[in-house]
Coordinates of C-alpha atoms in Angstrom, one line a residue:
X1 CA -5.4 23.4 15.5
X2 CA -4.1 21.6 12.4
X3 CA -0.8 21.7 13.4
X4 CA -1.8 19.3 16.4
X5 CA -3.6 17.0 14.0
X6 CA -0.8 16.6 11.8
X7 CA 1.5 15.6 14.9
X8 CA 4.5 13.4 14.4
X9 CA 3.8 10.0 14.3
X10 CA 0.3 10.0 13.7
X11 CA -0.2 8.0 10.6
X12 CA 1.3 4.7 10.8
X13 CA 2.3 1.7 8.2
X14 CA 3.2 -1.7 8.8
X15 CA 3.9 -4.0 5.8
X16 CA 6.6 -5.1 3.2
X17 CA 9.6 -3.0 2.5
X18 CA 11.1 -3.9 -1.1
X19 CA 13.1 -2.4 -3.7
X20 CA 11.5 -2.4 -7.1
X21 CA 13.8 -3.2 -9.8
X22 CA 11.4 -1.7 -13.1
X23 CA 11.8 -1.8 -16.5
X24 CA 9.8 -1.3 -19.8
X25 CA 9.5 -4.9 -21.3
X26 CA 7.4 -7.0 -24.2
X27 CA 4.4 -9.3 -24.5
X28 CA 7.2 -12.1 -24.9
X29 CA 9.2 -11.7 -21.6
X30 CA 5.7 -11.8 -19.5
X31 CA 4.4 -15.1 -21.4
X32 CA 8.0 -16.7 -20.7
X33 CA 7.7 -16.1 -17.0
X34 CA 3.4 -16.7 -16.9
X35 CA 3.2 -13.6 -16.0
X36 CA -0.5 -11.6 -16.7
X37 CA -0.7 -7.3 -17.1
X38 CA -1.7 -5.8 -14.4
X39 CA -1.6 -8.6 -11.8
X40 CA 0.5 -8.6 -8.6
X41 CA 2.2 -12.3 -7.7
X42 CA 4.5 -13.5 -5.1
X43 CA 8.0 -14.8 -6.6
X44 CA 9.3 -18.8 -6.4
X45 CA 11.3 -20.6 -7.9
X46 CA 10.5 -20.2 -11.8
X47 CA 11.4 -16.9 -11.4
X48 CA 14.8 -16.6 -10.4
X49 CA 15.9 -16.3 -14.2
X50 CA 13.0 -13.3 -14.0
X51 CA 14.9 -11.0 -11.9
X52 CA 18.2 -12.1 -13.7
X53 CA 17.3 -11.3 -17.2
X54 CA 15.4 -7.9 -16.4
X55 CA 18.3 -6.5 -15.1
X56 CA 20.6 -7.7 -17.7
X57 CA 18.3 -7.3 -21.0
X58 CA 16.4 -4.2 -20.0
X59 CA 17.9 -0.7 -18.9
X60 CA 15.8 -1.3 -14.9
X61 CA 15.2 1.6 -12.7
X62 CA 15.8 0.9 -8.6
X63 CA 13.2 2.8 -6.9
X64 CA 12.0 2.3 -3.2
X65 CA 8.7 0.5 -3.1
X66 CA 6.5 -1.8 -1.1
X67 CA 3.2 -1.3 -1.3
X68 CA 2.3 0.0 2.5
X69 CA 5.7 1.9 2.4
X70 CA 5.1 3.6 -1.2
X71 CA 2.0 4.7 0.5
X72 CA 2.8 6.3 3.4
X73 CA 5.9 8.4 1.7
X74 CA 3.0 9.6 -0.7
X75 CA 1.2 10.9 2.7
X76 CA 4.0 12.2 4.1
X77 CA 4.9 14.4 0.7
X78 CA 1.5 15.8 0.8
X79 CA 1.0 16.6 4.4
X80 CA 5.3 18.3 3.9
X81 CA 5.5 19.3 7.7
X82 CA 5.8 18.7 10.1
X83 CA 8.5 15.5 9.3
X84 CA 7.9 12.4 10.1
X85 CA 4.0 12.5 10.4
X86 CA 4.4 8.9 9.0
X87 CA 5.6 5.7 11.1
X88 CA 6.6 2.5 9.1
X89 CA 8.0 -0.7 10.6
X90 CA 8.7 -3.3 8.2
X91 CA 11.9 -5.9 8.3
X92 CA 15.2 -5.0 5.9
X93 CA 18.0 -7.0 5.5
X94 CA 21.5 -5.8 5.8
X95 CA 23.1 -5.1 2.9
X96 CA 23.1 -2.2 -0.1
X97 CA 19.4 -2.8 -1.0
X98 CA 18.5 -2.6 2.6
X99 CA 20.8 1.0 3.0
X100 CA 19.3 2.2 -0.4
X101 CA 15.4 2.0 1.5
X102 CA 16.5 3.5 4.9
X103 CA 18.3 6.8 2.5
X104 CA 14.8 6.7 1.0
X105 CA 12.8 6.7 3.8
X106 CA 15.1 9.6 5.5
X107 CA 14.9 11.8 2.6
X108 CA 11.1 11.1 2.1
X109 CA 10.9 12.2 5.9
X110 CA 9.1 9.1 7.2
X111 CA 10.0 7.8 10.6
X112 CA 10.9 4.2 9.3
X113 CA 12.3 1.8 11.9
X114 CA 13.2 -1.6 10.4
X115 CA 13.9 -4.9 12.1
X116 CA 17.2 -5.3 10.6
X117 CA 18.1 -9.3 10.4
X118 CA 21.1 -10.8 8.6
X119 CA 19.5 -14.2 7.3
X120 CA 17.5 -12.9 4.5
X121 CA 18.4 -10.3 2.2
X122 CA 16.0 -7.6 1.5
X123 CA 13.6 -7.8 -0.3
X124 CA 12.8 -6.6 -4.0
X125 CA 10.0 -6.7 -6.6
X126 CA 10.3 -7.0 -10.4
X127 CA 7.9 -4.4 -12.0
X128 CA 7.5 -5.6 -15.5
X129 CA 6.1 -2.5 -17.3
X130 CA 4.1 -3.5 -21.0
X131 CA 2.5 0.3 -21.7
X132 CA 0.1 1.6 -19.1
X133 CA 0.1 -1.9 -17.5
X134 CA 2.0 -3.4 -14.7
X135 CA 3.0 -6.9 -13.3
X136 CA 4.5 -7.2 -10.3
X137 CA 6.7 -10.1 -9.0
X138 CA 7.9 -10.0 -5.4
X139 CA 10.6 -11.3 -3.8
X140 CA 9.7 -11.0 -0.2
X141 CA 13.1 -12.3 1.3
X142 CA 13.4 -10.1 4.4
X143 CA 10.6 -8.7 4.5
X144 CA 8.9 -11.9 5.5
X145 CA 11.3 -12.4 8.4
X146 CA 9.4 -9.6 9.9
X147 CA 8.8 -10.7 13.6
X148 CA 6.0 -9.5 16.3
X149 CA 7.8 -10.4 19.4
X150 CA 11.1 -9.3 17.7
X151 CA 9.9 -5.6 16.7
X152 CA 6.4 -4.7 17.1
X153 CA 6.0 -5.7 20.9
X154 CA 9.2 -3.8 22.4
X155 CA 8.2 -1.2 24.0
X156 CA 10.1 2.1 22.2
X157 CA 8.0 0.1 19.2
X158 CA 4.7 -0.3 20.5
X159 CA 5.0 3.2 21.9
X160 CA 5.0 4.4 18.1
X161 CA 1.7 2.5 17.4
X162 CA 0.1 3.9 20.6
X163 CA 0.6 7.8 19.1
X164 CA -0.9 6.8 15.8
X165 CA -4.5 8.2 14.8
X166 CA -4.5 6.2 11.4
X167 CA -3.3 2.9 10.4
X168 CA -2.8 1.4 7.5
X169 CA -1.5 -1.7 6.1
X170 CA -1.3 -3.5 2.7
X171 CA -3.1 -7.1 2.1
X172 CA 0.2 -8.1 1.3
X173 CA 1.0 -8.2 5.0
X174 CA -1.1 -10.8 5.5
X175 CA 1.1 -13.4 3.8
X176 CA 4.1 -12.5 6.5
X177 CA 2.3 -11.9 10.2
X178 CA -1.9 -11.7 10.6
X179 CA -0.6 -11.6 14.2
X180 CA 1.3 -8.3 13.9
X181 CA -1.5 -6.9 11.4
X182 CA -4.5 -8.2 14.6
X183 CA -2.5 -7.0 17.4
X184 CA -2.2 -3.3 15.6
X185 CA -6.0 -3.8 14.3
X186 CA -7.4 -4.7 18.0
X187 CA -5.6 -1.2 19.6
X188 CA -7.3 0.7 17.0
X189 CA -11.0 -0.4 17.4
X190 CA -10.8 -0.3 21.1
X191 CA -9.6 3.0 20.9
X192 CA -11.9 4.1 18.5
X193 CA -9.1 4.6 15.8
X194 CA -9.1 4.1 11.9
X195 CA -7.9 0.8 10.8
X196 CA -7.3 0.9 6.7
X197 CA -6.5 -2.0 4.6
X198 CA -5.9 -2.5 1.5
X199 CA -7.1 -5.9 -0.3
X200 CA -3.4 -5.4 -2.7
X201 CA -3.8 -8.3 -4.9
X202 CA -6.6 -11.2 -6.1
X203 CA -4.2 -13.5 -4.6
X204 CA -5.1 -12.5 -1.0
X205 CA -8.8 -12.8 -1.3
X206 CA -8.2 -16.5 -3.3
X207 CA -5.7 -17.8 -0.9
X208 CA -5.3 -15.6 2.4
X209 CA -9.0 -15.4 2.8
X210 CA -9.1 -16.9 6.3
X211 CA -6.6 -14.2 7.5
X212 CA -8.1 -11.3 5.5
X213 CA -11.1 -12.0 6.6
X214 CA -10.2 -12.3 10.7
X215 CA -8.6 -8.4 10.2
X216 CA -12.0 -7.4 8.5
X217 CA -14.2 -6.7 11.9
X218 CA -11.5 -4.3 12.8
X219 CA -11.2 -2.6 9.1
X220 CA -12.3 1.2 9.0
X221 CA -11.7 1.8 5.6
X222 CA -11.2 -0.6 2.7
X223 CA -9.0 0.1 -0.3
X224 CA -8.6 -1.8 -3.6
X225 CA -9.1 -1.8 -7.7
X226 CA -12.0 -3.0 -9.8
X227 CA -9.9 -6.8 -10.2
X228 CA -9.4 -7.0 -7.0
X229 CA -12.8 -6.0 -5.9
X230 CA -14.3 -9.0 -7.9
X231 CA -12.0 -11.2 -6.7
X232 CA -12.9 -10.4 -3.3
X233 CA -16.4 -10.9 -4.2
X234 CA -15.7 -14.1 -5.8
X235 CA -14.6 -15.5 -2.7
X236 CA -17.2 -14.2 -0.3
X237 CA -20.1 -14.8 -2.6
X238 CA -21.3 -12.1 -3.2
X239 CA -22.7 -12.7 -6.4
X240 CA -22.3 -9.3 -8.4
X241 CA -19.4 -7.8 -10.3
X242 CA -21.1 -4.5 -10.1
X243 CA -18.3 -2.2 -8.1
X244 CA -21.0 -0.4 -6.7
X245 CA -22.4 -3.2 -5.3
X246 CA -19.6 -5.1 -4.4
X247 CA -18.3 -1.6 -2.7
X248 CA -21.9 -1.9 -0.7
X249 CA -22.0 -5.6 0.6
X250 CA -18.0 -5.0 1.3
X251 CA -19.4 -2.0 3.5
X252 CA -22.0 -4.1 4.9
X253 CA -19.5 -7.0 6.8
X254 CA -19.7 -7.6 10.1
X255 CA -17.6 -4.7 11.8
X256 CA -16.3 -4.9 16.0
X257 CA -16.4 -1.1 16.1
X258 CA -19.8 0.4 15.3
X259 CA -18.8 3.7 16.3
X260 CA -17.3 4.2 12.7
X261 CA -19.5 3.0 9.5
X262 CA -17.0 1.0 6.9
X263 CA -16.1 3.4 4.3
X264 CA -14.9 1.4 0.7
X265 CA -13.0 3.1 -1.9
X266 CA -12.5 0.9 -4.9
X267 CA -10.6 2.6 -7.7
X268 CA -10.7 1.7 -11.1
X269 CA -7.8 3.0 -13.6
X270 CA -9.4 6.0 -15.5
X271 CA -13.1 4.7 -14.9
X272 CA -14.7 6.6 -11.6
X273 CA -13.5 5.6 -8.1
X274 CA -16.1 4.1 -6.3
X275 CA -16.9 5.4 -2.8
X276 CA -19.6 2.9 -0.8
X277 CA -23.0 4.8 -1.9
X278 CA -20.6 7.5 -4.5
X279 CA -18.9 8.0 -7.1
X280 CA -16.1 10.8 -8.1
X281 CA -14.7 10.9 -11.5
X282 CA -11.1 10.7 -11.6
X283 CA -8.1 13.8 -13.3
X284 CA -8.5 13.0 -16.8
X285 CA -4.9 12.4 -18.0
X286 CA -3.3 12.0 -21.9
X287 CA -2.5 8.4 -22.2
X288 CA 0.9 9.5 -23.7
X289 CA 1.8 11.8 -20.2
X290 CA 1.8 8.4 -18.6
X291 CA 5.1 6.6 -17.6
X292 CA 4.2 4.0 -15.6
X293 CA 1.7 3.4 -13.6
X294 CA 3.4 1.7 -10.6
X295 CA 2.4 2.5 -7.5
X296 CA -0.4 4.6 -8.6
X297 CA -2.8 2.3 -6.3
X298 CA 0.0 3.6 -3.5
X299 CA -0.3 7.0 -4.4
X300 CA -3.5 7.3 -4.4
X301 CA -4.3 5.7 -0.6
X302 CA -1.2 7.8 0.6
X303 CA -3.3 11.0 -1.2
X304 CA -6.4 9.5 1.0
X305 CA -4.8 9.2 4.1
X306 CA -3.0 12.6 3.5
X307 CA -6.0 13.7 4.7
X308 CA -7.1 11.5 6.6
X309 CA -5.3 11.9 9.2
X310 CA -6.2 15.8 9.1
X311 CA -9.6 14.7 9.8
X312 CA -10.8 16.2 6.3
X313 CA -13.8 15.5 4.8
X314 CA -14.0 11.9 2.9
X315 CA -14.3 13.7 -0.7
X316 CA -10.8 15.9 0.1
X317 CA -9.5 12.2 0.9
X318 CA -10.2 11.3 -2.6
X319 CA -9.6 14.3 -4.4
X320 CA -5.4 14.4 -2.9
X321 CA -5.3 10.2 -4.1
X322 CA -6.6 11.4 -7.3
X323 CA -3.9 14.2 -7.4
X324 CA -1.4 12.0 -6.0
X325 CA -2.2 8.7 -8.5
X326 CA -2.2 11.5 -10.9
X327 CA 1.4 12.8 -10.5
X328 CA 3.3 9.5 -10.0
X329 CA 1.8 8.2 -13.1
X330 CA 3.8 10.7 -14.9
X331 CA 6.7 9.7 -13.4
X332 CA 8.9 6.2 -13.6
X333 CA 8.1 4.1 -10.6
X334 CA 6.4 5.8 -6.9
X335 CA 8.3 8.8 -7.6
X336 CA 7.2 12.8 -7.0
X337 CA 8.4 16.1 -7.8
X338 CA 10.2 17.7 -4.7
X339 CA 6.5 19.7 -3.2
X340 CA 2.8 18.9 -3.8
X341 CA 0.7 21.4 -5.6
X342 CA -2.4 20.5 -4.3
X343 CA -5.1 23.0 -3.2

């Protein structure tokens, strides 16, 4: 029955929990910081005065965020019960930011459990909004502290991972613990479970290329947008910057489980997302009914695996992460209404 598909537990997320501190700024404030539209960088140094003056020359928004995180809440608010359908383990620091995410995560009804350390505060993420763009600027803090012998191996932990059906983790993951990501990858493909990853950011296929590309044999379903599908091509070589071809030699990698073909979704904004050998047109939207469009990328995989996870057909999967991308676009940072209204 459905009800036994959509057990607790059975979707889980692994990646890094932040608090997204968002405001509306100019073209002047992203050239001062090097910072391009719609790109998705990790913070240092230079940008300490960043997070500063966005808070204190901008009216900024606190929302809960993190890419894998953002994603799994989405799932969670389609799927509405039972609670706690979604698992997400991620490391928090303990402090206000780090109580703000676990009120979040309880009233979004996702079974978080954070490794809670007190030598890093938790993370957060500038989201510099300039019109339908976004930049993002993460301060990973905490959430790189995250430990696999520390969290993921105990036992009451592990036992989580074991009931999942679907996984999914963020690229971004990759930059704090491949062994956390490989351990969680491994269980699925010799269990004959989906393993979905998203490549988040051109960053990961430029410089985390050797990790990404040890989790790929083990990836069931691929996620990413049109930049960060030519990125990715860029550093395999594939030598096209056609999305549907990039989507088909993505498909084509070597995969450990051969019981499952690859399935690639590459989105692309308002242009058609790209489904390996399809294409589906996306909910056409008045540019002025759009807010912001952070964590639309979230949305839209958590609308995926939504349905996923019920074992619906792959064009249901897309058509709830076009409905979800579509609602929390409308809306100031990954943000929905209180119920779905998706049939």
């Amino acid at each position: 029955s459905d009800d036994l598909i959509k057990s607790p537990n059975s979707l889980f997320g692994m990646g890094n929990p932040l608090l997204d501190i968002s405001a509306e700024v100019d073209k002047d404030f992203l050239d001062k910081f090097g910072l391009k539209p719609n790109n998705a960088i990790l913070a240092d140094e230079s940008h300490k005065a960043l997070f500063e003056e966005l808070i204190g020359k901008f009216p900024a928004e606190y929302h809960a965020g993190g890419a894998t995180q953002n994603s799994i809440r989405v799932a969670q608010w389609m799927i509405q019960k039972p609670e706690k359908v979604g698992t997400f383990f991620g490391c928090i620091g303990k402090d206000k930011f780090g109580d703000i995410l676990k009120k979040k995560a309880l009233e979004g009804k996702v079974d978080a459990h954070y490794y809670e350390q007190e030598e890093e505060p938790t993370g957060t993420c500038a989201v510099c909004i300039t019109g339908d763009k976004r930049s993002l600027v993460a301060n990973l803090a905490a959430a790189n502290a995250y430990k696999k012998d520390k969290h993921l191996d105990l036992e009451e932990n592990w036992a989580l991972v074991e009931k999942a059906k679907v996984y999914y983790i963020a690229g971004f993951f990759l930059t704090v613990s491949l062994e956390s990501i490989l351990k969680v990858a491994k269980h699925a493909a010799e269990n004959n479970k989906v393993f979905c990853l998203n490549l988040a950011a051109p960053f990961i296929s430029q410089f985390f290329k050797d990790g990404l590309m040890q989790v790929m044999p083990y990836v069931d379903v691929l996620f990413g947008n049109e930049t960060e599908a030519a990125e990715f091509g860029k550093a395999q070589e594939f030598e096209t910057e056609d999305v549907e071809e990039l989507a088909k030699k993505a498909q084509a990698l070597p995969k450990e489980n051969t019981k499952r073909p690859r399935v690639v979704v590459f989105t692309q904004g308002k242009e058609n997302t790209i489904v390996a050998q399809n294409t589906f047109p996306v909910l056409k939207i008045d540019p002025k009914d759009i807010v912001d469009t952070n964590g639309a990328g979230d949305a839209f995989v958590g609308g995926f695996l939504s349905q996923l996870v019920q074992e619906k057909p792959l064009e249901r999967s897309v058509e709830a992460g076009h409905y979800s991308a579509n609602v929390v676009i409308r809306r100031s940072g990954c943000t929905f209404p209180e119920k779905p209204e998706f049939h």
